[in-house]
Structures are given as structure tokens and as C-alpha cells.
Short mmCIF file of C-alpha atoms in Angstrom, two decimals:
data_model
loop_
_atom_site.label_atom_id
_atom_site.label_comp_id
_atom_site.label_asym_id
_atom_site.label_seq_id
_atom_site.Cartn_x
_atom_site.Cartn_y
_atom_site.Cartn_z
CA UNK A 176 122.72 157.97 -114.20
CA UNK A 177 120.09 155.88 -112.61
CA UNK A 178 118.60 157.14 -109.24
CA UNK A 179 116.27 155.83 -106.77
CA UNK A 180 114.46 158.04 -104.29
CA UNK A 181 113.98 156.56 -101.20
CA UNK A 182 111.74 157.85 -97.65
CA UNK A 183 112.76 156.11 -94.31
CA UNK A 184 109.91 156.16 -92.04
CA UNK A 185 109.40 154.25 -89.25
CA UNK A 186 106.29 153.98 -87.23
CA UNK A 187 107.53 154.74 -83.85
CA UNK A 188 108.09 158.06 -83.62
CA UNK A 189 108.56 159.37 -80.03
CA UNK A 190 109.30 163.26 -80.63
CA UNK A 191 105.96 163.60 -82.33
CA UNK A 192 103.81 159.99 -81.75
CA UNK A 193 102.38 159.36 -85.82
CA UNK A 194 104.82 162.03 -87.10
CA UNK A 195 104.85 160.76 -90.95
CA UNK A 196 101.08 160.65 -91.18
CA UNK A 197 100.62 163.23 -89.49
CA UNK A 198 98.51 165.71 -91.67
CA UNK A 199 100.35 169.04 -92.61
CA UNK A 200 98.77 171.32 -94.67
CA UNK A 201 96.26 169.11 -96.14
CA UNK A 202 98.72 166.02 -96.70
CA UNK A 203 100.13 163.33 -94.43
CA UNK A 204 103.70 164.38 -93.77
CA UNK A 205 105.15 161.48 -95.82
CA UNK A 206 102.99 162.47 -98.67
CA UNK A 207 104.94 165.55 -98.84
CA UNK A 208 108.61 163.65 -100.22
CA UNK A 209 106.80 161.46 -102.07
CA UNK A 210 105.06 164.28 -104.38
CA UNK A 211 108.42 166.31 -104.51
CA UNK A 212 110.25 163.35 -104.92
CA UNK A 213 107.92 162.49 -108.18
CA UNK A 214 108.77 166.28 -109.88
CA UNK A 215 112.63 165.41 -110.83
CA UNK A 216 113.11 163.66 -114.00
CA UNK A 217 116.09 161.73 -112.84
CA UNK A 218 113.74 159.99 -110.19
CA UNK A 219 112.58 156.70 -111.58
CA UNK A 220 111.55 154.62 -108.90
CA UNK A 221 110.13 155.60 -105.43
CA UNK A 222 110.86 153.34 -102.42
CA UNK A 223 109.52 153.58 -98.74
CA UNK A 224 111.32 151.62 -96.26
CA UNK A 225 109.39 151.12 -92.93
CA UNK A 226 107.68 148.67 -90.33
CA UNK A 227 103.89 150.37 -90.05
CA UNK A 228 100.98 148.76 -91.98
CA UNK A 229 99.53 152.24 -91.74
CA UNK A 230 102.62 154.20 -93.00
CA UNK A 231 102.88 151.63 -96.12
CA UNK A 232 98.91 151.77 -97.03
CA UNK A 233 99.36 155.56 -97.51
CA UNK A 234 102.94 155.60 -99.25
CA UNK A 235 101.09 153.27 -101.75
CA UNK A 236 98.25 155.49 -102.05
CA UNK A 237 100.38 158.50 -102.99
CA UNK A 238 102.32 156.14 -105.78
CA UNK A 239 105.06 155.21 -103.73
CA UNK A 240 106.49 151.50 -103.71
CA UNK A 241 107.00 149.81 -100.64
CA UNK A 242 108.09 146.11 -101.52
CA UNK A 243 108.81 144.71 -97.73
CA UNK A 244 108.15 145.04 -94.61
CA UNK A 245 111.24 146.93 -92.45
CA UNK A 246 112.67 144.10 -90.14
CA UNK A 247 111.72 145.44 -86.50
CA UNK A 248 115.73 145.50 -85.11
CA UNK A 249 116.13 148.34 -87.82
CA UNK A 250 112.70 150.27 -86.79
CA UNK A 251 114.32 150.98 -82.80
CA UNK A 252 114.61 154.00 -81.47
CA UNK A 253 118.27 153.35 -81.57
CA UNK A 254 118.95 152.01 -84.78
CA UNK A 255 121.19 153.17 -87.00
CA UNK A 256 119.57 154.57 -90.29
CA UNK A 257 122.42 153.44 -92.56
CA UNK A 258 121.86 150.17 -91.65
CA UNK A 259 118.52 150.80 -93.09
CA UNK A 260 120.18 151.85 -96.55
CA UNK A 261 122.12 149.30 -96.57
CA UNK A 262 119.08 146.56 -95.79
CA UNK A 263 117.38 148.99 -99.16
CA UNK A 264 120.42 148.14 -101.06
CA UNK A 265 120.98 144.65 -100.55
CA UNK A 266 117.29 144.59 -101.56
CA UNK A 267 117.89 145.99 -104.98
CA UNK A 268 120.86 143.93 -105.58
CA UNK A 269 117.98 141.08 -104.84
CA UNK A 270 115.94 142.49 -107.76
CA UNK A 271 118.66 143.41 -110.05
CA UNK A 272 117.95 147.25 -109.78
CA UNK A 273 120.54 148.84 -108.32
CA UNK A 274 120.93 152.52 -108.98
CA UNK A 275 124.11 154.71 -109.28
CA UNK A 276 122.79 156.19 -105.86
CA UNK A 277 120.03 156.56 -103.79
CA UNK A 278 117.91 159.85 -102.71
CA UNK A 279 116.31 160.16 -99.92
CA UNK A 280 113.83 162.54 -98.84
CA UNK A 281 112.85 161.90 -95.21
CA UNK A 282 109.90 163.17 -94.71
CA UNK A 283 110.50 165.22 -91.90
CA UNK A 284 111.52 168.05 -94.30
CA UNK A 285 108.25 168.95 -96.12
CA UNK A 286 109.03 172.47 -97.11
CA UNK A 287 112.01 171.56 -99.14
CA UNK A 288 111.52 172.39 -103.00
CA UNK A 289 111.78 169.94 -105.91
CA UNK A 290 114.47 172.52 -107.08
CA UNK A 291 116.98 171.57 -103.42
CA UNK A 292 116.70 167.92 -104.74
CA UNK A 293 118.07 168.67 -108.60
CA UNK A 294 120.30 170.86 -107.16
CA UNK A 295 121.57 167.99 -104.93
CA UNK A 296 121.58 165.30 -108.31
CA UNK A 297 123.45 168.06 -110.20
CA UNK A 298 126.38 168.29 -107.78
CA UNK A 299 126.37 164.24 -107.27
CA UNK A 300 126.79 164.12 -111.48
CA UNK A 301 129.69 165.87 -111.18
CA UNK A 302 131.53 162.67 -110.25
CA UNK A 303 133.63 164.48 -107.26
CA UNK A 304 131.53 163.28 -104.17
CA UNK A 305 130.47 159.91 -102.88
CA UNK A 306 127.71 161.82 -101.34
CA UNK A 307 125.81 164.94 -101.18
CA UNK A 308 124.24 166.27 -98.13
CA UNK A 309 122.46 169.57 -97.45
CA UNK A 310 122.79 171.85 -94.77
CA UNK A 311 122.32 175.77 -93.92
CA UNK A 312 124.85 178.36 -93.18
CA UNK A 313 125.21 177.86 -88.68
CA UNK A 314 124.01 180.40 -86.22
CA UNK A 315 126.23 179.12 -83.74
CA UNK A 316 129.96 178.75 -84.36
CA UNK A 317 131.74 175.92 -82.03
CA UNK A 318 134.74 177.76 -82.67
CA UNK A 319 133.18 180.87 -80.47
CA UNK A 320 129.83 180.14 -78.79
CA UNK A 321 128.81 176.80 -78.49
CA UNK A 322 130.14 174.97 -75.35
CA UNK A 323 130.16 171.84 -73.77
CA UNK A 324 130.78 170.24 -69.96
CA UNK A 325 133.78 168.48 -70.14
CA UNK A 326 135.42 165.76 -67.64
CA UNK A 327 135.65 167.72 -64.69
CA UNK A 328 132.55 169.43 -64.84
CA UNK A 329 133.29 172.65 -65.90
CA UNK A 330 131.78 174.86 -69.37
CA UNK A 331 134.65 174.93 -72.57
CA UNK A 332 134.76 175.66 -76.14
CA UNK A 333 133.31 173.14 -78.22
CA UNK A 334 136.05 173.12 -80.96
CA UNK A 335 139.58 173.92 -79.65
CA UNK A 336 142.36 175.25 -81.73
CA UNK A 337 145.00 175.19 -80.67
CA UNK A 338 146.81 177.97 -83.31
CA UNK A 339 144.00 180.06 -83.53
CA UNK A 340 141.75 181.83 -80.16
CA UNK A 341 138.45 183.34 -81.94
CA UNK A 342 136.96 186.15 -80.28
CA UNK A 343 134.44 186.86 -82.47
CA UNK A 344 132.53 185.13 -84.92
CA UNK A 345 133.39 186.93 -88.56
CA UNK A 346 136.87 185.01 -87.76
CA UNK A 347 136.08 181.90 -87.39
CA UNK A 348 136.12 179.19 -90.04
CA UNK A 349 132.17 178.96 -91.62
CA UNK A 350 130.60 176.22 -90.10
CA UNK A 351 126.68 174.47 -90.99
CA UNK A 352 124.07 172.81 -89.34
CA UNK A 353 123.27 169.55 -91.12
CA UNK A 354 119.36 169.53 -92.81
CA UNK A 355 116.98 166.54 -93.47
CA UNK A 356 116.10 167.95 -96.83
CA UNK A 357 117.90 165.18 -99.33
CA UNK A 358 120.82 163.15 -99.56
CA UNK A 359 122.10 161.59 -102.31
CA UNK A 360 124.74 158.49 -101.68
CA UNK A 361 126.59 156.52 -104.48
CA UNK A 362 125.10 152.65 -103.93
CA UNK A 363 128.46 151.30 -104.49
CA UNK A 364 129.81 153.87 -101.17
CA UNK A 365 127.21 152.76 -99.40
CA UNK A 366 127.62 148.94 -99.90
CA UNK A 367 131.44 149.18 -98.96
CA UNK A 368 131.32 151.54 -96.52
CA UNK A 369 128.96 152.29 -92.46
CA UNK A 370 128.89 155.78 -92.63
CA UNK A 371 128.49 158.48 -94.22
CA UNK A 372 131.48 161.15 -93.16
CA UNK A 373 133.86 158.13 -94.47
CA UNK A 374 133.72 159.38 -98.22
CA UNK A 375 133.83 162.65 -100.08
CA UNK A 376 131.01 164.81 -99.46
CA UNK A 377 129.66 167.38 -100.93
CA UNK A 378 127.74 170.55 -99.52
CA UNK A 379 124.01 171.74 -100.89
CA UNK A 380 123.51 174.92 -99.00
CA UNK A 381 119.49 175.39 -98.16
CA UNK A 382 117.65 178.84 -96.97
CA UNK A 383 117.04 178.44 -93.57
CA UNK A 384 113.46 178.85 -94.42
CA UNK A 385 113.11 175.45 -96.32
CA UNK A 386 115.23 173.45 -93.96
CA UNK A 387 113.58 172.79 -91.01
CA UNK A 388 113.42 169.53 -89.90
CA UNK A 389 110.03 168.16 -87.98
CA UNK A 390 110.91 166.28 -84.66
CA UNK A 391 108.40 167.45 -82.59
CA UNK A 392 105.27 169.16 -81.65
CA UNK A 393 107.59 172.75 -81.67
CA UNK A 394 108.70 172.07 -85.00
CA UNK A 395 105.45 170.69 -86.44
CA UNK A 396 103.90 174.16 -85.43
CA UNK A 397 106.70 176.61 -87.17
CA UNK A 398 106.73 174.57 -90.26
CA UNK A 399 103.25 175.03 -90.59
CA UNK A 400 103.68 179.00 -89.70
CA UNK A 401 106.18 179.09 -92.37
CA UNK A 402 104.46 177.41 -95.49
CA UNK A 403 100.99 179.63 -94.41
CA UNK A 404 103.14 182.66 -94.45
CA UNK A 405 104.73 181.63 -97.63
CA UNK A 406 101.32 181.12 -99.31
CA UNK A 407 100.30 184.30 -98.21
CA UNK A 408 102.87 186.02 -99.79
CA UNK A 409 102.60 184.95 -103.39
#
């Protein structure tokens, strides 16, 4: 199989202003997928997709290609990132160099391990999913303790069942808190299709210890507590 790795990074970041050049631990954030991206074997090509000069110039520099500028009505805060994969796609079809799927590795996950990514090709090669997405076990079910204000104002359940009432949370069904730490997503799915919950997909699970995912100043802070305390340890 033929895979591309791919980083979406746009240069407007509001959570944390400069967030993928941002320096962590010696490297600017974006740096961080690119290098882990360039450990897996199956990775042949490594594509950055954004709108910032800036962000491009050091993508480049870390032997990442970046082939076009990312039209500005799919660098918004709103926009949708999967019309972003799809604008990558239709580029490759361009080219004639589409992949069996694409990888990406936003960069807002730099403590993931080149190991989460194979792990993430290996299940894709078994030919069962469309996609592959990684995610760690929940500490909050929505089954037991996670609520929300409904119509009238007042506090409910997040997930009703109607067969089942939960009162504690070793009986309710497991549930996972989606990570930034790779996908992988067939091309073909994601030509013919706008999302990704619209195809088969199959479950990495990450230690919670690699999977956070940077989105502000908070986060920035505890990733960086984690990797220093990781060093320290071996």
C-alpha cells in the first residue's frame, strides 16, 4: 500500500496565537509530526497543507513538502478540515499520486510515538476499516456523568437509554475520548464521502500520556511537563 502523511496547519490559531511554530522542547511544534512522520517505512511522501508563508518556510526546512498555498476559505476559524483533505486529494489526483490513504499527524499531538502511527497503518492494512482513528479509554461516561442543558433549561444525562438506567460507571458501555495523534483515511472514502463517522472505523487505543492534544496555553504547559518528566525517567 501506498501512503501519504499529511500535517494540516493553518496559521491562525486563536487557542494558542503561532501554535505550530511554536517551539516545544527545542523544535517548532510542527517539526514534531514531521520527524515522527519520517520514522515509518510505509511513509513516502510528506505533505503540509496550510496558508502561512512562515508555517511553509519551516515545514520545508524540516523536509516536508508543501506544493500550494491553502486557499484562505479553508484556513477560517470555521472551516471544515475535511474539506481540507479533500482540497489535498483532488491535488494528488492533479499530479497523478494518489495514495491508498492519507496520514495525518496534526501537529498538535507532539508526544505521540512513531510506534501509535504503525500501529494505526497496521490496523488500516487489514482491509476492514475505511478509516482509523485514535482515541483513549474516557474518564467521563455520558451514559452516567456527563450532562447537558436541554430545551427547557434544566441539567440531563447526556446519552439516554431508554432500556438500560446506569448508576454507576463499571456498567456502562466503554466509551473514548477522540485524540489528535493520527488518522489514517482510505483516499477513495474520502473522495466519495464529507465525513468521517460515514464509513467503517476503526479504534487505535493511545495511553493517556501520549495523547494530549495542544489547543492552548494550558495544554502547551502539561505537554511540556509530561515529555520533561518522561526524559527524566529513562
Amino acid at each position: 500500500m501506498k501512503f501519504t502523511a499529511c500535517v494540516f496547519a493553518r496559521g491562525g490559531s486563536k487557542g494558542l496565537p503561532n501554535k505550530n511554530i511554536k517551539i516545544f522542547n527545542g523544535k517548532p511544534l510542527i517539526a514534531w509530526s514531521i520527524c515522527q512522520a519520517k520514522k515509518i517505512k510505509d511513509i513516502k511522501k510528506i505533505i503540509v497543507s496550510t496558508d502561512s508563508e512562515e508555517i511553509a518556510k519551516i515545514a520545508r526546512d524540516y523536509g516536508a513538502d508543501v506544493p500550494f498555498v491553502r486557499p484562505k476559505h479553508l484556513a477560517e476559524d470555521d472551516s471544515a478540515e475535511w474539506d481540507s483533505w479533500k482540497h489535498l486529494i483532488d491535488y494528488l489526483i492533479k499530479i497523478n499520486d494518489l495514495p491508498e490513504a492519507l496520514i495525518s499527524v496534526p501537529s498538535s499531538s507532539p508526544l505521540r510515538s512513531p510506534e501509535d502511527i504503525q500501529l494505526c497503518i497496521d490496523k488500516f492494512r487489514l482491509g476492514k476499516f475505511d478509516s482509523i482513528v485514535t482515541a483513549t479509554k474516557s474518564k467521563r461516561s455520558p451514559y452516567f456523568n456527563m450532562i447537558k442543558i436541554n430545551e427547557n433549561g434544566f441539567c440531563e444525562i447526556l446519552e439516554k437509554n431508554t432500556k438500560n438506567k446506569f448508576f454507576n460507571r463499571q456498567s456502562v458501555p466503554k466509551s473514548y475520548d477522540l485524540t489528535t495523534v493520527c488518522y489514517v483515511v482510505s483516499s477513495k472514502f474520502i473522495i466519495n464521502n464529507n465525513g468521517l463517522f460515514e464509513g467503517k472505523v476503526g479504534l487505535v487505543e493511545i495511553p493517556e500520556e501520549r495523547s494530549i492534544d495542544i489547543d492552548n496555553e494550558w495544554d502547551f504547559k502539561l505537554a511540556d511537563l509530561i515529555y520533561l518528566n518522561s526524559i527524566n525517567e529513562k
